[in-house]
CSV table of C-alpha atoms and ligand atoms in Angstrom, one decimal:
chain,number,residue,atom,x,y,z
A,137,UNK,CA,91.1,104.0,96.7
A,138,UNK,CA,93.3,101.7,98.7
A,139,UNK,CA,96.8,100.8,97.5
A,140,UNK,CA,97.7,97.2,98.2
A,141,UNK,CA,100.9,95.2,97.6
A,142,UNK,CA,100.9,91.5,96.7
A,143,UNK,CA,104.0,89.4,96.5
A,144,UNK,CA,104.1,86.0,94.8
A,145,UNK,CA,107.0,83.6,95.5
A,146,UNK,CA,108.9,81.5,93.0
A,147,UNK,CA,106.7,78.4,93.1
A,148,UNK,CA,103.6,80.6,92.6
A,149,UNK,CA,104.9,81.7,89.2
A,150,UNK,CA,106.7,78.6,88.2
A,151,UNK,CA,104.8,77.9,85.0
A,152,UNK,CA,102.1,79.3,82.7
A,153,UNK,CA,99.3,77.6,84.6
A,154,UNK,CA,100.4,79.0,87.9
A,155,UNK,CA,100.9,82.5,86.4
A,156,UNK,CA,97.3,82.3,85.3
A,157,UNK,CA,96.2,81.6,88.9
A,158,UNK,CA,98.3,84.5,90.1
A,159,UNK,CA,96.8,86.7,87.4
A,160,UNK,CA,93.3,85.8,88.6
A,161,UNK,CA,94.1,86.7,92.2
A,162,UNK,CA,95.5,90.0,91.0
A,163,UNK,CA,92.4,90.8,88.8
A,164,UNK,CA,90.1,90.0,91.6
A,165,UNK,CA,91.7,92.5,93.9
A,166,UNK,CA,92.0,95.1,91.1
A,167,UNK,CA,88.3,94.7,90.2
A,168,UNK,CA,87.4,95.4,93.8
A,169,UNK,CA,88.7,99.0,93.2
A,170,UNK,CA,92.2,98.7,94.7
A,171,UNK,CA,95.4,100.2,93.2
A,172,UNK,CA,97.4,97.0,92.9
A,173,UNK,CA,101.2,96.7,93.0
A,174,UNK,CA,102.6,93.2,92.5
A,175,UNK,CA,106.1,91.9,93.5
A,176,UNK,CA,107.3,88.6,92.0
A,177,UNK,CA,110.2,86.3,92.5
A,178,UNK,CA,112.0,84.3,89.9
A,179,UNK,CA,110.2,81.3,88.5
A,180,UNK,CA,110.6,78.0,90.3
A,181,UNK,CA,114.2,77.1,90.8
A,182,UNK,CA,115.6,79.7,88.4
A,183,UNK,CA,117.8,81.4,91.0
A,184,UNK,CA,119.4,78.1,92.1
A,185,UNK,CA,120.0,77.2,88.5
A,186,UNK,CA,121.6,80.6,87.7
A,187,UNK,CA,123.9,80.2,90.7
A,188,UNK,CA,124.9,76.7,89.6
A,189,UNK,CA,125.5,77.9,86.1
A,190,UNK,CA,127.8,80.7,87.3
A,191,UNK,CA,129.8,78.2,89.2
A,192,UNK,CA,130.4,76.1,86.2
A,193,UNK,CA,132.2,79.1,84.8
A,194,UNK,CA,134.1,80.3,87.9
A,195,UNK,CA,134.8,79.0,91.4
A,196,UNK,CA,134.3,82.5,92.8
A,197,UNK,CA,132.2,84.7,90.5
A,198,UNK,CA,132.3,88.4,91.4
A,199,UNK,CA,129.4,89.6,93.6
A,200,UNK,CA,128.6,92.4,91.1
A,201,UNK,CA,128.3,89.9,88.2
A,202,UNK,CA,126.2,87.5,90.3
A,203,UNK,CA,123.7,90.3,90.9
A,204,UNK,CA,123.6,91.1,87.2
A,205,UNK,CA,122.9,87.4,86.6
A,206,UNK,CA,120.5,86.6,89.4
A,207,UNK,CA,118.4,89.7,88.8
A,208,UNK,CA,117.4,88.4,85.4
A,209,UNK,CA,115.3,85.7,87.0
A,210,UNK,CA,112.8,88.2,88.4
A,211,UNK,CA,112.9,90.2,85.2
A,212,UNK,CA,111.5,87.1,83.3
A,213,UNK,CA,108.7,86.7,85.8
A,214,UNK,CA,107.6,90.4,85.7
A,215,UNK,CA,107.5,90.5,81.9
A,216,UNK,CA,105.6,87.2,81.6
A,217,UNK,CA,103.0,88.2,84.2
A,218,UNK,CA,102.5,91.6,82.6
A,219,UNK,CA,102.2,90.1,79.1
A,220,UNK,CA,99.5,87.7,80.5
A,221,UNK,CA,97.6,90.4,82.4
A,222,UNK,CA,97.5,92.6,79.3
A,223,UNK,CA,96.4,89.6,77.2
A,224,UNK,CA,93.5,89.0,79.7
A,225,UNK,CA,92.4,92.6,79.2
A,226,UNK,CA,93.9,94.2,82.4
A,227,UNK,CA,96.4,97.1,81.8
A,228,UNK,CA,99.7,96.3,83.4
A,229,UNK,CA,103.3,97.3,83.3
A,230,UNK,CA,106.4,95.6,84.5
A,231,UNK,CA,109.3,97.5,86.2
A,232,UNK,CA,112.7,96.3,87.2
A,233,UNK,CA,114.1,97.3,90.6
A,234,UNK,CA,115.8,100.5,89.3
A,235,UNK,CA,112.8,101.5,87.2
A,236,UNK,CA,110.7,101.2,90.4
A,237,UNK,CA,113.2,103.6,92.1
A,238,UNK,CA,114.5,101.1,94.6
A,239,UNK,CA,117.8,102.5,95.8
A,240,UNK,CA,120.2,100.5,97.9
A,241,UNK,CA,123.6,100.5,99.5
A,242,UNK,CA,126.6,99.0,97.7
A,243,UNK,CA,126.7,95.6,99.2
A,244,UNK,CA,126.3,93.3,96.2
A,245,UNK,CA,124.5,90.1,97.0
A,246,UNK,CA,123.2,91.4,100.3
A,247,UNK,CA,122.1,94.9,99.7
A,248,UNK,CA,119.8,96.9,102.0
A,249,UNK,CA,117.2,99.3,100.7
A,250,UNK,CA,118.0,102.9,101.5
A,251,UNK,CA,115.1,104.6,99.8
A,252,UNK,CA,112.4,104.2,97.2
A,253,UNK,CA,111.5,107.0,94.8
A,254,UNK,CA,107.9,106.0,94.1
A,255,UNK,CA,107.3,108.5,91.3
A,256,UNK,CA,107.2,106.0,88.5
A,257,UNK,CA,105.1,103.6,90.4
A,258,UNK,CA,102.6,106.3,91.3
A,259,UNK,CA,102.4,107.6,87.7
A,260,UNK,CA,101.6,104.1,86.4
A,261,UNK,CA,99.0,103.5,89.2
A,262,UNK,CA,97.5,106.9,88.3
A,263,UNK,CA,97.0,105.6,84.7
A,264,UNK,CA,95.0,102.7,86.1
A,265,UNK,CA,97.7,100.2,85.6
A,266,UNK,CA,98.6,97.1,87.6
A,267,UNK,CA,102.3,97.6,88.4
A,268,UNK,CA,104.5,94.5,88.5
A,269,UNK,CA,107.9,95.0,90.1
A,270,UNK,CA,110.8,92.6,90.1
A,271,UNK,CA,111.5,91.4,93.7
A,272,UNK,CA,114.9,91.0,95.3
A,273,UNK,CA,116.7,93.8,93.4
A,274,UNK,CA,117.6,97.5,93.3
A,275,UNK,CA,120.3,99.8,92.1
A,276,UNK,CA,123.2,101.6,93.9
A,277,UNK,CA,125.0,104.9,93.6
A,278,UNK,CA,127.1,103.5,90.8
A,279,UNK,CA,123.9,102.6,88.9
A,280,UNK,CA,124.8,98.9,89.3
A,281,UNK,CA,122.2,96.3,90.0
A,282,UNK,CA,122.2,94.9,93.6
A,283,UNK,CA,120.3,92.0,95.1
A,284,UNK,CA,119.1,91.5,98.7
A,285,UNK,CA,120.1,87.9,99.6
A,286,UNK,CA,118.0,84.7,99.1
A,287,UNK,CA,114.4,85.2,99.7
A,288,UNK,CA,114.7,89.0,99.4
A,289,UNK,CA,111.5,89.5,97.4
A,290,UNK,CA,109.6,89.6,100.7
A,291,UNK,CA,111.7,92.6,101.6
A,292,UNK,CA,111.0,94.4,98.3
A,293,UNK,CA,107.3,93.8,98.9
A,294,UNK,CA,107.2,95.3,102.4
A,295,UNK,CA,109.5,98.2,101.5
A,296,UNK,CA,107.4,99.1,98.5
A,297,UNK,CA,104.2,98.8,100.7
A,298,UNK,CA,105.8,101.1,103.3
A,299,UNK,CA,106.9,103.7,100.7
A,300,UNK,CA,103.4,103.7,99.2
A,301,UNK,CA,101.8,103.7,102.6
A,302,UNK,CA,99.8,100.7,101.4
A,303,UNK,CA,96.9,99.4,103.3
A,304,UNK,CA,98.2,95.8,103.4
A,305,UNK,CA,101.1,93.7,102.1
A,306,UNK,CA,100.0,90.2,101.0
A,307,UNK,CA,102.7,87.6,100.8
A,308,UNK,CA,101.4,84.7,98.7
A,309,UNK,CA,103.3,81.4,98.6
A,310,UNK,CA,102.7,77.7,98.6
A,311,UNK,CA,102.0,77.7,102.4
A,312,UNK,CA,98.9,79.4,103.6
A,313,UNK,CA,100.3,81.0,106.7
A,314,UNK,CA,102.5,80.7,109.8
A,315,UNK,CA,102.0,77.6,111.8
A,316,UNK,CA,102.5,76.7,115.5
A,317,UNK,CA,105.2,74.3,114.4
A,318,UNK,CA,106.7,73.2,111.0
A,319,UNK,CA,103.7,71.5,109.4
A,320,UNK,CA,105.9,69.5,107.1
A,321,UNK,CA,107.6,67.7,110.0
A,322,UNK,CA,105.3,67.7,113.0
A,323,UNK,CA,101.8,66.3,113.3
A,324,UNK,CA,99.1,68.5,114.7
A,325,UNK,CA,100.6,71.8,113.5
A,326,UNK,CA,98.0,74.5,113.5
A,327,UNK,CA,97.8,77.7,111.5
A,328,UNK,CA,98.0,80.9,113.5
A,329,UNK,CA,95.4,83.5,112.6
A,330,UNK,CA,97.5,86.3,113.9
A,331,UNK,CA,100.9,87.1,115.2
A,332,UNK,CA,102.7,90.3,116.3
A,333,UNK,CA,105.8,91.7,114.6
A,334,UNK,CA,108.1,90.9,117.5
A,335,UNK,CA,106.9,87.3,117.5
A,336,UNK,CA,107.4,87.0,113.8
A,337,UNK,CA,110.9,88.5,114.1
A,338,UNK,CA,111.8,85.9,116.7
A,339,UNK,CA,110.4,83.1,114.5
A,340,UNK,CA,112.4,84.2,111.5
A,341,UNK,CA,115.6,84.6,113.5
A,342,UNK,CA,115.0,81.2,115.1
A,343,UNK,CA,114.8,79.4,111.8
A,344,UNK,CA,111.2,79.5,110.5
A,345,UNK,CA,111.6,80.1,106.8
A,346,UNK,CA,108.3,81.8,106.3
A,347,UNK,CA,109.4,85.4,105.7
A,348,UNK,CA,112.7,87.1,105.0
A,349,UNK,CA,113.7,88.5,108.4
A,350,UNK,CA,114.4,92.0,107.2
A,351,UNK,CA,110.9,92.5,105.8
A,352,UNK,CA,109.3,92.1,109.3
A,353,UNK,CA,111.5,94.8,110.7
A,354,UNK,CA,110.4,97.2,107.9
A,355,UNK,CA,106.8,96.2,108.4
A,356,UNK,CA,107.1,96.9,112.1
A,357,UNK,CA,108.8,100.3,111.6
A,358,UNK,CA,106.2,101.5,109.1
A,359,UNK,CA,103.2,99.6,110.6
A,360,UNK,CA,102.3,97.7,107.5
A,361,UNK,CA,100.1,94.7,108.2
A,362,UNK,CA,101.5,91.6,106.5
A,363,UNK,CA,99.1,88.9,105.4
A,364,UNK,CA,100.5,85.6,104.4
A,365,UNK,CA,98.3,83.5,102.2
A,366,UNK,CA,98.4,80.6,99.8
A,367,UNK,CA,98.2,81.2,96.1
A,368,UNK,CA,96.5,77.9,95.6
A,369,UNK,CA,93.6,78.0,98.0
A,370,UNK,CA,91.2,80.5,99.6
A,371,UNK,CA,92.0,79.7,103.2
A,372,UNK,CA,92.4,82.6,105.6
A,373,UNK,CA,96.1,83.3,106.1
A,374,UNK,CA,98.1,84.7,109.0
A,375,UNK,CA,97.9,88.4,109.8
A,376,UNK,CA,101.1,90.0,111.2
A,377,UNK,CA,100.5,93.4,112.9
A,378,UNK,CA,101.5,95.3,116.0
A,379,UNK,CA,98.5,94.0,117.9
A,380,UNK,CA,99.8,91.8,120.7
A,381,UNK,CA,97.9,89.0,122.3
A,382,UNK,CA,99.8,88.3,125.5
A,383,UNK,CA,100.4,85.2,127.5
A,384,UNK,CA,99.8,82.5,125.0
A,385,UNK,CA,102.5,80.4,123.4
A,386,UNK,CA,102.4,80.8,119.6
A,387,UNK,CA,105.0,78.6,118.1
A,388,UNK,CA,107.9,76.2,118.7
A,389,UNK,CA,110.7,76.2,116.2
A,390,UNK,CA,114.0,74.3,115.8
A,391,UNK,CA,117.1,76.0,114.4
A,392,UNK,CA,119.8,73.9,112.9
A,393,UNK,CA,120.1,70.7,114.9
A,394,UNK,CA,120.3,71.6,118.5
A,395,UNK,CA,118.4,74.8,119.4
A,396,UNK,CA,114.7,74.9,120.1
A,397,UNK,CA,112.7,78.2,120.7
A,398,UNK,CA,109.3,78.7,122.2
A,399,UNK,CA,107.7,81.9,121.1
A,400,UNK,CA,104.9,84.0,122.6
A,401,UNK,CA,104.8,87.6,123.9
A,402,UNK,CA,104.8,87.7,127.7
A,403,UNK,CA,106.4,84.3,128.1
A,404,UNK,CA,108.9,85.7,130.5
A,405,UNK,CA,106.2,86.3,133.1
A,406,UNK,CA,105.1,82.7,133.2
A,407,UNK,CA,107.5,80.5,135.2
A,408,UNK,CA,105.1,77.6,134.7
A,409,UNK,CA,106.0,77.6,131.0
A,410,UNK,CA,109.6,77.3,131.8
A,411,UNK,CA,109.0,74.6,134.3
A,412,UNK,CA,106.9,72.6,131.8
A,413,UNK,CA,109.7,72.7,129.2
A,414,UNK,CA,112.3,71.7,131.8
A,415,UNK,CA,110.2,68.8,132.8
A,416,UNK,CA,110.0,67.6,129.2
A,417,UNK,CA,113.7,68.0,128.8
A,418,UNK,CA,114.4,66.1,132.0
A,419,UNK,CA,112.1,63.3,131.1
A,420,UNK,CA,113.9,62.8,127.8
A,421,UNK,CA,117.3,63.1,129.5
A,422,UNK,CA,118.6,65.8,127.3
A,423,UNK,CA,121.5,68.0,128.2
A,424,UNK,CA,121.1,71.7,128.1
A,425,UNK,CA,124.0,73.9,127.1
A,426,UNK,CA,122.3,77.2,127.6
A,427,UNK,CA,118.8,78.6,128.2
A,428,UNK,CA,117.8,82.1,127.4
A,429,UNK,CA,114.5,83.8,128.4
A,430,UNK,CA,113.4,87.1,126.9
A,431,UNK,CA,110.1,89.0,126.7
A,432,UNK,CA,108.8,86.8,123.9
A,433,UNK,CA,111.0,83.8,123.7
A,434,UNK,CA,112.5,80.9,125.6
A,435,UNK,CA,115.5,79.4,123.6
A,436,UNK,CA,117.3,76.3,124.6
A,437,UNK,CA,120.7,75.2,123.2
A,438,UNK,CA,121.2,71.5,123.7
A,439,UNK,CA,124.5,69.8,124.0
A,440,UNK,CA,123.6,67.2,121.3
A,441,UNK,CA,121.3,67.0,118.3
A,442,UNK,CA,117.6,67.2,119.4
A,443,UNK,CA,115.3,64.8,117.6
A,444,UNK,CA,112.1,66.3,116.1
A,445,UNK,CA,110.2,64.1,118.5
A,446,UNK,CA,111.0,66.6,121.3
A,447,UNK,CA,109.7,69.4,119.2
A,448,UNK,CA,106.5,67.4,118.8
A,449,UNK,CA,106.3,66.7,122.5
A,450,UNK,CA,106.7,70.4,123.5
A,451,UNK,CA,104.2,71.4,120.8
A,452,UNK,CA,101.7,68.8,122.0
A,453,UNK,CA,101.9,69.7,125.6
A,454,UNK,CA,102.3,73.5,125.4
A,455,UNK,CA,100.4,74.5,122.4
A,456,UNK,CA,97.9,72.1,120.9
B,676,LIG,N1,114.7,84.6,93.6
B,676,LIG,C1,115.3,85.0,94.8
B,676,LIG,C2,115.6,83.7,95.6
B,676,LIG,O1,115.3,82.6,95.2
B,676,LIG,C3,114.6,85.9,95.7
B,676,LIG,C4,113.3,85.4,96.2
B,676,LIG,O2,112.8,84.4,95.8
B,676,LIG,O3,112.7,86.1,97.1
B,676,LIG,O4,116.2,83.8,96.6
B,677,MG,MG1,113.0,82.4,94.8
């Protein structure tokens, strides 16, 4: 029997109707004979709302109390999902971060996971249950609740998958994968079928908001394949593994307003790629502040704001 980990983001569990879709995905994989562990985020904009509410009480709420508050968002999601699965006839149990054995350092609001005691999870899986775990939270040596920084549920999912030596870690959200360029801004963006861990790490650090950066590092270290998919359609997603396909440019991404990065393993050995980019920049009369080239990335810092049109042009010429 394979163990698989599924993570659903906030928009995937925003209301009862969506929870039902999530439950159906879970049931499908459970019925195929997998041991299923599910990580969920807080519903919809819950975390933003909780932060706002705290700030109506204090200009600077304590980090410890913020963790106490924000962790409640995920707790609502796990309980609701478990109630629903049980109602649909599939045995399930919800666990908070500490119940799931997720031990962290003491950095409230930005804790890192130090270890996971998987005993409780394994026991519940052994009873045939679907185990639903609150994302983004753990506990520290003082038995206080800690959280992992915004978007941290991805990291919970990959860390739990690593601790369980799961076969795969699926990250479900409202986008069906990783694209060659931001599909919300640039026309012609294409979904990438596969990507390597180093490429995904570069993408996260250069501003792509697909996955929490730290989760990719953990996945790489423990060799857990990450599969990003949409909750709302059946399209094939993007698979992130250590298999590297060299010499093609995978993605262009813009960070803040004046940095563009072009990502693809082996890029450093292709002077023609660099030349192509420099031509586009010259043609558009943009001023470069700095250019960095590494094994899998060319990054350019511009002197002024770069319009998305440049991103579009680089994408059109070099990728699509
Ligand atoms: N609920 C948290 C947030 O919105 C964690 C997460 O969604 O991964 O940042
Ligand atoms: Mg969230």
